[in-house]
PDB file of C-alpha atoms in Angstrom:
ATOM      1  CA  ASP A   1      13.527   2.264   7.885  1.00  0.00           C
ATOM      2  CA  SER A   2      12.434  -0.329   5.663  1.00  0.00           C
ATOM      3  CA  GLY A   3      15.204  -0.851   3.249  1.00  0.00           C
ATOM      4  CA  VAL A   4      14.153   0.524   0.451  1.00  0.00           C
ATOM      5  CA  THR A   5      15.375   3.783  -1.389  1.00  0.00           C
ATOM      6  CA  GLN A   6      13.601   5.845  -2.932  1.00  0.00           C
ATOM      7  CA  THR A   7      15.520   9.546  -4.480  1.00  0.00           C
ATOM      8  CA  PRO A   8      15.113  12.438  -4.546  1.00  0.00           C
ATOM      9  CA  LYS A   9      13.082  13.104  -1.694  1.00  0.00           C
ATOM     10  CA  HIS A  10      10.955  15.859  -2.985  1.00  0.00           C
ATOM     11  CA  LEU A  11      10.716  17.022  -6.876  1.00  0.00           C
ATOM     12  CA  ILE A  12       9.026  20.207  -8.188  1.00  0.00           C
ATOM     13  CA  THR A  13       8.916  21.012 -11.774  1.00  0.00           C
ATOM     14  CA  ALA A  14       6.759  22.821 -14.298  1.00  0.00           C
ATOM     15  CA  THR A  15       3.323  21.467 -16.680  1.00  0.00           C
ATOM     16  CA  GLY A  16       4.944  19.847 -19.933  1.00  0.00           C
ATOM     17  CA  GLN A  17       7.781  18.138 -17.882  1.00  0.00           C
ATOM     18  CA  ARG A  18       9.453  14.595 -17.828  1.00  0.00           C
ATOM     19  CA  VAL A  19      10.729  13.671 -14.486  1.00  0.00           C
ATOM     20  CA  THR A  20      12.048  10.752 -13.251  1.00  0.00           C
ATOM     21  CA  LEU A  21      11.888   8.550  -9.988  1.00  0.00           C
ATOM     22  CA  ARG A  22      14.037   5.735  -8.141  1.00  0.00           C
ATOM     23  CA  CYS A  23      13.790   3.029  -6.651  1.00  0.00           C
ATOM     24  CA  SER A  24      16.744   0.710  -4.807  1.00  0.00           C
ATOM     25  CA  PRO A  25      14.947  -2.907  -3.550  1.00  0.00           C
ATOM     26  CA  ARG A  26      15.937  -3.849   0.048  1.00  0.00           C
ATOM     27  CA  SER A  27      18.499  -6.524  -0.589  1.00  0.00           C
ATOM     28  CA  GLY A  28      17.445  -9.384  -2.137  1.00  0.00           C
ATOM     29  CA  ASP A  29      13.776  -8.139  -2.673  1.00  0.00           C
ATOM     30  CA  LEU A  30      13.345  -9.284  -6.820  1.00  0.00           C
ATOM     31  CA  SER A  31       9.929  -6.760  -7.099  1.00  0.00           C
ATOM     32  CA  VAL A  32       9.378  -3.786  -6.904  1.00  0.00           C
ATOM     33  CA  TYR A  33       5.736  -1.862  -6.974  1.00  0.00           C
ATOM     34  CA  TRP A  34       5.113   1.796  -7.737  1.00  0.00           C
ATOM     35  CA  TYR A  35       1.795   2.646  -5.961  1.00  0.00           C
ATOM     36  CA  GLN A  36       1.072   7.208  -6.118  1.00  0.00           C
ATOM     37  CA  GLN A  37      -1.247   8.287  -3.400  1.00  0.00           C
ATOM     38  CA  SER A  38      -2.990  11.789  -4.096  1.00  0.00           C
ATOM     39  CA  LEU A  39      -5.836  13.772  -2.848  1.00  0.00           C
ATOM     40  CA  ASP A  40      -8.190  12.684  -5.437  1.00  0.00           C
ATOM     41  CA  GLN A  41      -7.177   9.089  -6.484  1.00  0.00           C
ATOM     42  CA  GLY A  42      -6.013   8.308  -2.731  1.00  0.00           C
ATOM     43  CA  LEU A  43      -3.296   5.275  -2.812  1.00  0.00           C
ATOM     44  CA  GLN A  44      -2.823   3.128  -6.579  1.00  0.00           C
ATOM     45  CA  PHE A  45      -1.418   0.899  -7.893  1.00  0.00           C
ATOM     46  CA  LEU A  46       0.350   1.732 -10.471  1.00  0.00           C
ATOM     47  CA  ILE A  47       2.349  -1.161 -11.695  1.00  0.00           C
ATOM     48  CA  GLN A  48       4.469  -3.929 -10.682  1.00  0.00           C
ATOM     49  CA  TYR A  49       8.358  -5.870 -11.442  1.00  0.00           C
ATOM     50  CA  TYR A  50       9.528  -8.862 -11.297  1.00  0.00           C
ATOM     51  CA  ASN A  51      13.463  -9.888 -11.966  1.00  0.00           C
ATOM     52  CA  GLY A  52      13.658  -7.012 -14.194  1.00  0.00           C
ATOM     53  CA  GLU A  53      10.165  -8.252 -16.228  1.00  0.00           C
ATOM     54  CA  GLU A  54       6.462  -6.480 -15.905  1.00  0.00           C
ATOM     55  CA  ARG A  55       4.501  -8.460 -13.867  1.00  0.00           C
ATOM     56  CA  ALA A  56       1.363  -7.230 -12.980  1.00  0.00           C
ATOM     57  CA  LYS A  57       0.202  -3.159 -14.611  1.00  0.00           C
ATOM     58  CA  GLY A  58      -2.585  -1.410 -12.308  1.00  0.00           C
ATOM     59  CA  ASN A  59      -3.942   2.416 -13.153  1.00  0.00           C
ATOM     60  CA  ILE A  60      -1.263   3.599 -14.519  1.00  0.00           C
ATOM     61  CA  LEU A  61      -1.320   6.203 -17.648  1.00  0.00           C
ATOM     62  CA  GLU A  62       0.199   5.980 -20.712  1.00  0.00           C
ATOM     63  CA  ARG A  63       2.367   8.823 -19.974  1.00  0.00           C
ATOM     64  CA  PHE A  64       4.152   6.791 -17.315  1.00  0.00           C
ATOM     65  CA  SER A  65       6.527   4.037 -17.891  1.00  0.00           C
ATOM     66  CA  ALA A  66       8.900   1.963 -15.647  1.00  0.00           C
ATOM     67  CA  GLN A  67      11.598  -0.243 -16.325  1.00  0.00           C
ATOM     68  CA  GLN A  68      13.641  -2.448 -13.865  1.00  0.00           C
ATOM     69  CA  PHE A  69      17.108  -2.730 -14.259  1.00  0.00           C
ATOM     70  CA  PRO A  70      19.908  -6.003 -14.053  1.00  0.00           C
ATOM     71  CA  ASP A  71      20.758  -4.346 -10.613  1.00  0.00           C
ATOM     72  CA  LEU A  72      16.967  -4.777  -9.561  1.00  0.00           C
ATOM     73  CA  HIS A  73      16.588  -0.751  -9.063  1.00  0.00           C
ATOM     74  CA  SER A  74      13.754   0.551 -10.647  1.00  0.00           C
ATOM     75  CA  GLU A  75      12.751   3.764 -12.248  1.00  0.00           C
ATOM     76  CA  LEU A  76       9.449   5.643 -12.811  1.00  0.00           C
ATOM     77  CA  ASN A  77       9.303   7.404 -15.683  1.00  0.00           C
ATOM     78  CA  LEU A  78       6.386  10.212 -15.954  1.00  0.00           C
ATOM     79  CA  SER A  79       5.997  12.542 -18.794  1.00  0.00           C
ATOM     80  CA  SER A  80       3.889  15.325 -20.458  1.00  0.00           C
ATOM     81  CA  LEU A  81       3.547  16.504 -16.505  1.00  0.00           C
ATOM     82  CA  GLU A  82      -0.381  17.836 -15.708  1.00  0.00           C
ATOM     83  CA  LEU A  83      -1.074  19.256 -12.300  1.00  0.00           C
ATOM     84  CA  GLY A  84      -3.224  16.287 -11.376  1.00  0.00           C
ATOM     85  CA  ASP A  85       0.063  14.537 -11.929  1.00  0.00           C
ATOM     86  CA  SER A  86       1.344  16.053  -7.646  1.00  0.00           C
ATOM     87  CA  ALA A  87       1.424  13.468  -5.867  1.00  0.00           C
ATOM     88  CA  LEU A  88       3.041  11.311  -3.636  1.00  0.00           C
ATOM     89  CA  TYR A  89       4.815   8.195  -5.337  1.00  0.00           C
ATOM     90  CA  PHE A  90       5.657   5.250  -3.255  1.00  0.00           C
ATOM     91  CA  CYS A  91       8.165   1.961  -4.260  1.00  0.00           C
ATOM     92  CA  ALA A  92       8.111  -0.844  -2.183  1.00  0.00           C
ATOM     93  CA  SER A  93       9.670  -4.289  -2.370  1.00  0.00           C
ATOM     94  CA  SER A  94       9.821  -7.557  -1.496  1.00  0.00           C
ATOM     95  CA  THR A  95       9.813 -11.420  -2.966  1.00  0.00           C
ATOM     96  CA  PRO A  96       6.485 -12.140  -4.293  1.00  0.00           C
ATOM     97  CA  GLY A  97       5.953 -15.942  -5.328  1.00  0.00           C
ATOM     98  CA  LEU A  98       6.332 -17.134  -8.337  1.00  0.00           C
ATOM     99  CA  ALA A  99       3.408 -17.366 -10.796  1.00  0.00           C
ATOM    100  CA  GLY A 100       0.740 -20.326 -10.039  1.00  0.00           C
ATOM    101  CA  VAL A 101       2.148 -20.795  -7.088  1.00  0.00           C
ATOM    102  CA  ILE A 102       0.733 -19.895  -3.408  1.00  0.00           C
ATOM    103  CA  SER A 103       2.667 -18.159  -1.298  1.00  0.00           C
ATOM    104  CA  LYS A 104       3.642 -19.073   2.020  1.00  0.00           C
ATOM    105  CA  PRO A 105       4.772 -17.481   3.884  1.00  0.00           C
ATOM    106  CA  TYR A 106       3.236 -14.020   2.542  1.00  0.00           C
ATOM    107  CA  ASN A 107       5.469 -12.105   1.569  1.00  0.00           C
ATOM    108  CA  GLU A 108       5.174  -8.923   2.625  1.00  0.00           C
ATOM    109  CA  GLN A 109       5.491  -5.257   0.476  1.00  0.00           C
ATOM    110  CA  PHE A 110       8.268  -2.662   2.141  1.00  0.00           C
ATOM    111  CA  PHE A 111       7.617   0.788   1.273  1.00  0.00           C
ATOM    112  CA  GLY A 112      10.063   3.159   0.542  1.00  0.00           C
ATOM    113  CA  PRO A 113       9.894   6.226   2.051  1.00  0.00           C
ATOM    114  CA  GLY A 114       8.518   7.956  -0.524  1.00  0.00           C
ATOM    115  CA  THR A 115       8.766  11.283  -3.464  1.00  0.00           C
ATOM    116  CA  ARG A 116       6.705  14.083  -3.332  1.00  0.00           C
ATOM    117  CA  LEU A 117       6.033  15.247  -6.564  1.00  0.00           C
ATOM    118  CA  THR A 118       5.073  18.938  -7.081  1.00  0.00           C
ATOM    119  CA  VAL A 119       3.841  20.095 -10.376  1.00  0.00           C
ATOM    120  CA  LEU A 120       3.448  23.910 -10.968  1.00  0.00           C
TER     121      LEU A 120
ATOM    122  CA  ALA B   1     -10.786  -6.594 -10.066  1.00  0.00           C
ATOM    123  CA  GLN B   2     -11.115  -5.414  -6.337  1.00  0.00           C
ATOM    124  CA  THR B   3     -12.525  -2.854  -4.469  1.00  0.00           C
ATOM    125  CA  VAL B   4     -11.801  -1.992  -0.970  1.00  0.00           C
ATOM    126  CA  THR B   5     -14.261   0.697   0.581  1.00  0.00           C
ATOM    127  CA  GLN B   6     -14.081   2.359   3.807  1.00  0.00           C
ATOM    128  CA  SER B   7     -16.486   4.534   4.926  1.00  0.00           C
ATOM    129  CA  GLN B   8     -15.678   6.241   7.864  1.00  0.00           C
ATOM    130  CA  PRO B   9     -13.550   9.554   6.842  1.00  0.00           C
ATOM    131  CA  GLU B  10     -12.494  10.380  10.295  1.00  0.00           C
ATOM    132  CA  MET B  11     -12.788   9.430  13.945  1.00  0.00           C
ATOM    133  CA  SER B  12     -11.738  10.611  17.334  1.00  0.00           C
ATOM    134  CA  VAL B  13     -11.378   8.846  20.956  1.00  0.00           C
ATOM    135  CA  GLN B  14     -10.220   8.851  23.979  1.00  0.00           C
ATOM    136  CA  GLU B  15      -6.612   7.591  24.887  1.00  0.00           C
ATOM    137  CA  ALA B  16      -6.793   4.045  26.322  1.00  0.00           C
ATOM    138  CA  GLU B  17     -10.816   3.369  24.678  1.00  0.00           C
ATOM    139  CA  THR B  18     -11.043   0.735  22.258  1.00  0.00           C
ATOM    140  CA  VAL B  19     -12.348   2.114  18.635  1.00  0.00           C
ATOM    141  CA  THR B  20     -12.790  -0.306  15.717  1.00  0.00           C
ATOM    142  CA  LEU B  21     -12.487   0.673  11.892  1.00  0.00           C
ATOM    143  CA  SER B  22     -14.708  -0.748   9.130  1.00  0.00           C
ATOM    144  CA  CYS B  23     -13.785  -2.053   5.739  1.00  0.00           C
ATOM    145  CA  THR B  24     -15.753  -3.870   3.128  1.00  0.00           C
ATOM    146  CA  TYR B  25     -13.796  -5.294  -0.021  1.00  0.00           C
ATOM    147  CA  ASP B  26     -15.595  -7.070  -3.012  1.00  0.00           C
ATOM    148  CA  THR B  27     -13.937  -9.658  -5.107  1.00  0.00           C
ATOM    149  CA  SER B  28     -13.930 -12.178  -7.593  1.00  0.00           C
ATOM    150  CA  GLU B  29     -11.451 -14.040  -6.241  1.00  0.00           C
ATOM    151  CA  ASN B  30     -11.072 -17.328  -4.080  1.00  0.00           C
ATOM    152  CA  ASN B  31      -8.070 -16.451  -2.985  1.00  0.00           C
ATOM    153  CA  TYR B  32      -6.859 -13.229  -1.557  1.00  0.00           C
ATOM    154  CA  TYR B  33      -5.078 -11.375   1.350  1.00  0.00           C
ATOM    155  CA  LEU B  34      -6.708  -8.228   3.446  1.00  0.00           C
ATOM    156  CA  PHE B  35      -4.629  -5.880   5.019  1.00  0.00           C
ATOM    157  CA  TRP B  36      -4.228  -3.407   7.740  1.00  0.00           C
ATOM    158  CA  TYR B  37      -1.566   0.078   7.068  1.00  0.00           C
ATOM    159  CA  LYS B  38      -0.878   2.985   8.653  1.00  0.00           C
ATOM    160  CA  GLN B  39       0.330   6.107   7.558  1.00  0.00           C
ATOM    161  CA  PRO B  40       1.286   8.299  10.634  1.00  0.00           C
ATOM    162  CA  PRO B  41       1.946  11.705   9.891  1.00  0.00           C
ATOM    163  CA  SER B  42       5.616  10.796   8.323  1.00  0.00           C
ATOM    164  CA  ARG B  43       3.990   9.411   5.726  1.00  0.00           C
ATOM    165  CA  GLN B  44       5.664   6.059   6.217  1.00  0.00           C
ATOM    166  CA  MET B  45       3.186   3.047   5.022  1.00  0.00           C
ATOM    167  CA  ILE B  46       3.611   0.594   7.971  1.00  0.00           C
ATOM    168  CA  LEU B  47       1.995  -2.710   7.933  1.00  0.00           C
ATOM    169  CA  VAL B  48      -0.288  -3.260  11.353  1.00  0.00           C
ATOM    170  CA  ILE B  49      -1.874  -6.939  10.314  1.00  0.00           C
ATOM    171  CA  ARG B  50      -2.909  -8.974   7.690  1.00  0.00           C
ATOM    172  CA  GLN B  51      -5.900 -11.772   6.876  1.00  0.00           C
ATOM    173  CA  GLU B  52      -5.252 -14.939   4.598  1.00  0.00           C
ATOM    174  CA  ALA B  53      -8.638 -15.415   3.551  1.00  0.00           C
ATOM    175  CA  TYR B  54      -9.187 -19.387   3.605  1.00  0.00           C
ATOM    176  CA  LYS B  55      -8.231 -18.783   7.294  1.00  0.00           C
ATOM    177  CA  GLN B  56     -11.456 -18.432   9.573  1.00  0.00           C
ATOM    178  CA  GLN B  57      -9.207 -17.336  12.420  1.00  0.00           C
ATOM    179  CA  ASN B  58      -9.333 -13.873  12.911  1.00  0.00           C
ATOM    180  CA  ALA B  59      -5.493 -12.501  13.159  1.00  0.00           C
ATOM    181  CA  THR B  60      -4.396 -10.971  16.035  1.00  0.00           C
ATOM    182  CA  GLU B  61      -1.181  -8.527  16.584  1.00  0.00           C
ATOM    183  CA  ASN B  62      -0.678  -7.207  20.438  1.00  0.00           C
ATOM    184  CA  ARG B  63      -3.145  -4.630  20.311  1.00  0.00           C
ATOM    185  CA  PHE B  64      -4.511  -4.825  17.005  1.00  0.00           C
ATOM    186  CA  SER B  65      -7.697  -7.178  15.631  1.00  0.00           C
ATOM    187  CA  VAL B  66      -9.995  -7.863  12.966  1.00  0.00           C
ATOM    188  CA  ASN B  67     -12.768  -9.511  12.472  1.00  0.00           C
ATOM    189  CA  PHE B  68     -12.978 -10.709   9.386  1.00  0.00           C
ATOM    190  CA  GLN B  69     -16.717 -11.770   8.194  1.00  0.00           C
ATOM    191  CA  LYS B  70     -15.813 -13.341   4.321  1.00  0.00           C
ATOM    192  CA  ALA B  71     -19.390 -14.054   3.424  1.00  0.00           C
ATOM    193  CA  ALA B  72     -20.326  -9.928   4.266  1.00  0.00           C
ATOM    194  CA  LYS B  73     -17.476  -9.045   2.551  1.00  0.00           C
ATOM    195  CA  SER B  74     -15.999  -7.286   6.289  1.00  0.00           C
ATOM    196  CA  PHE B  75     -12.795  -6.743   7.813  1.00  0.00           C
ATOM    197  CA  SER B  76     -13.060  -4.433  10.363  1.00  0.00           C
ATOM    198  CA  LEU B  77      -9.895  -3.301  12.782  1.00  0.00           C
ATOM    199  CA  LYS B  78     -10.191  -2.611  16.379  1.00  0.00           C
ATOM    200  CA  ILE B  79      -7.381  -1.430  18.248  1.00  0.00           C
ATOM    201  CA  SER B  80      -7.479  -2.033  22.063  1.00  0.00           C
ATOM    202  CA  ASP B  81      -6.159   0.580  24.960  1.00  0.00           C
ATOM    203  CA  SER B  82      -5.127   2.467  21.913  1.00  0.00           C
ATOM    204  CA  GLN B  83      -2.020   4.827  22.594  1.00  0.00           C
ATOM    205  CA  LEU B  84      -1.680   8.624  21.258  1.00  0.00           C
ATOM    206  CA  GLY B  85       1.232   6.843  19.209  1.00  0.00           C
ATOM    207  CA  ASP B  86      -1.929   4.690  17.284  1.00  0.00           C
ATOM    208  CA  THR B  87      -3.007   8.241  15.437  1.00  0.00           C
ATOM    209  CA  ALA B  88      -3.162   7.843  12.195  1.00  0.00           C
ATOM    210  CA  MET B  89      -4.537   7.415   8.458  1.00  0.00           C
ATOM    211  CA  TYR B  90      -5.324   3.838   8.522  1.00  0.00           C
ATOM    212  CA  PHE B  91      -6.361   1.882   4.911  1.00  0.00           C
ATOM    213  CA  CYS B  92      -7.458  -1.140   3.913  1.00  0.00           C
ATOM    214  CA  ALA B  93      -5.700  -3.574   1.408  1.00  0.00           C
ATOM    215  CA  SER B  94      -5.984  -6.410  -0.091  1.00  0.00           C
ATOM    216  CA  SER B  95      -4.620  -8.148  -2.746  1.00  0.00           C
ATOM    217  CA  ILE B  96      -4.801 -11.190  -5.026  1.00  0.00           C
ATOM    218  CA  LEU B  97      -3.298 -14.881  -3.181  1.00  0.00           C
ATOM    219  CA  GLY B  98      -0.403 -16.124  -5.028  1.00  0.00           C
ATOM    220  CA  GLY B  99       0.615 -15.690  -8.654  1.00  0.00           C
ATOM    221  CA  GLY B 100       3.075 -13.784  -7.824  1.00  0.00           C
ATOM    222  CA  ALA B 101       1.747 -10.446  -9.536  1.00  0.00           C
ATOM    223  CA  ASP B 102      -0.092  -8.963  -6.101  1.00  0.00           C
ATOM    224  CA  GLY B 103      -0.408  -5.043  -6.436  1.00  0.00           C
ATOM    225  CA  LEU B 104      -2.711  -3.798  -3.128  1.00  0.00           C
ATOM    226  CA  THR B 105      -6.266  -2.673  -4.088  1.00  0.00           C
ATOM    227  CA  PHE B 106      -6.177   0.547  -1.168  1.00  0.00           C
ATOM    228  CA  GLY B 107      -9.441   2.088   0.744  1.00  0.00           C
ATOM    229  CA  LYS B 108      -9.829   5.475   0.848  1.00  0.00           C
ATOM    230  CA  GLY B 109      -8.518   5.263   4.418  1.00  0.00           C
ATOM    231  CA  THR B 110      -9.493   6.869   7.577  1.00  0.00           C
ATOM    232  CA  HIS B 111      -7.923   9.126  10.007  1.00  0.00           C
ATOM    233  CA  LEU B 112      -7.766   7.930  13.627  1.00  0.00           C
ATOM    234  CA  ILE B 113      -7.296  10.836  16.203  1.00  0.00           C
ATOM    235  CA  ILE B 114      -6.338  10.003  19.500  1.00  0.00           C
ATOM    236  CA  GLN B 115      -7.398  12.697  22.169  1.00  0.00           C
ATOM    237  CA  PRO B 116      -4.945  12.730  25.515  1.00  0.00           C
TER     238      PRO B 116
END
């Protein structure tokens, strides 16, 4: 158990719908990352939040958005869902270094168990 | 931008044998990390080993070791005395060192099967 929790475990919905995935980071971790794992695209970094602020963006679609709340949990919102959005969505957490400072020691990203999204 | 390439979609070896998984990467950064992650059938992502690019010494974790060739941008994983529990997808990944923005860039993965 990594200490990162994700809900729900499974989600089945229809095209055009909107869903929200939830992530609770490990206690003390300030940073949350979202990743998508699909057969077509493999494992892709979507977005990173640090202490409530967006820190980095990866290959996140405009239909997707995320936020991190004051209690540090995060939500990933997926809208206008398409068949190709079916994937396993991972959340990870860590406490990265400050901007401009090399992180020593390395702050490992701990992955949650993922949410399996199926779009029919 | 960083890219990570794994050219072996699937490998199969006998239990107790040694196996090497290949990975090449490309980055314009001077400071970066490289990783190998394991994803067993449970789908949990597990960090196997990491390498700081500024360190010349190859990282080792028990039966797992890497061969890091910085000039060639190569980062292979060697698993010694392979065990049935090593059967999993293995992903090579990279991230920028420092700066606080360190989303991982993954390769497509290698499915490793350990035969009894």
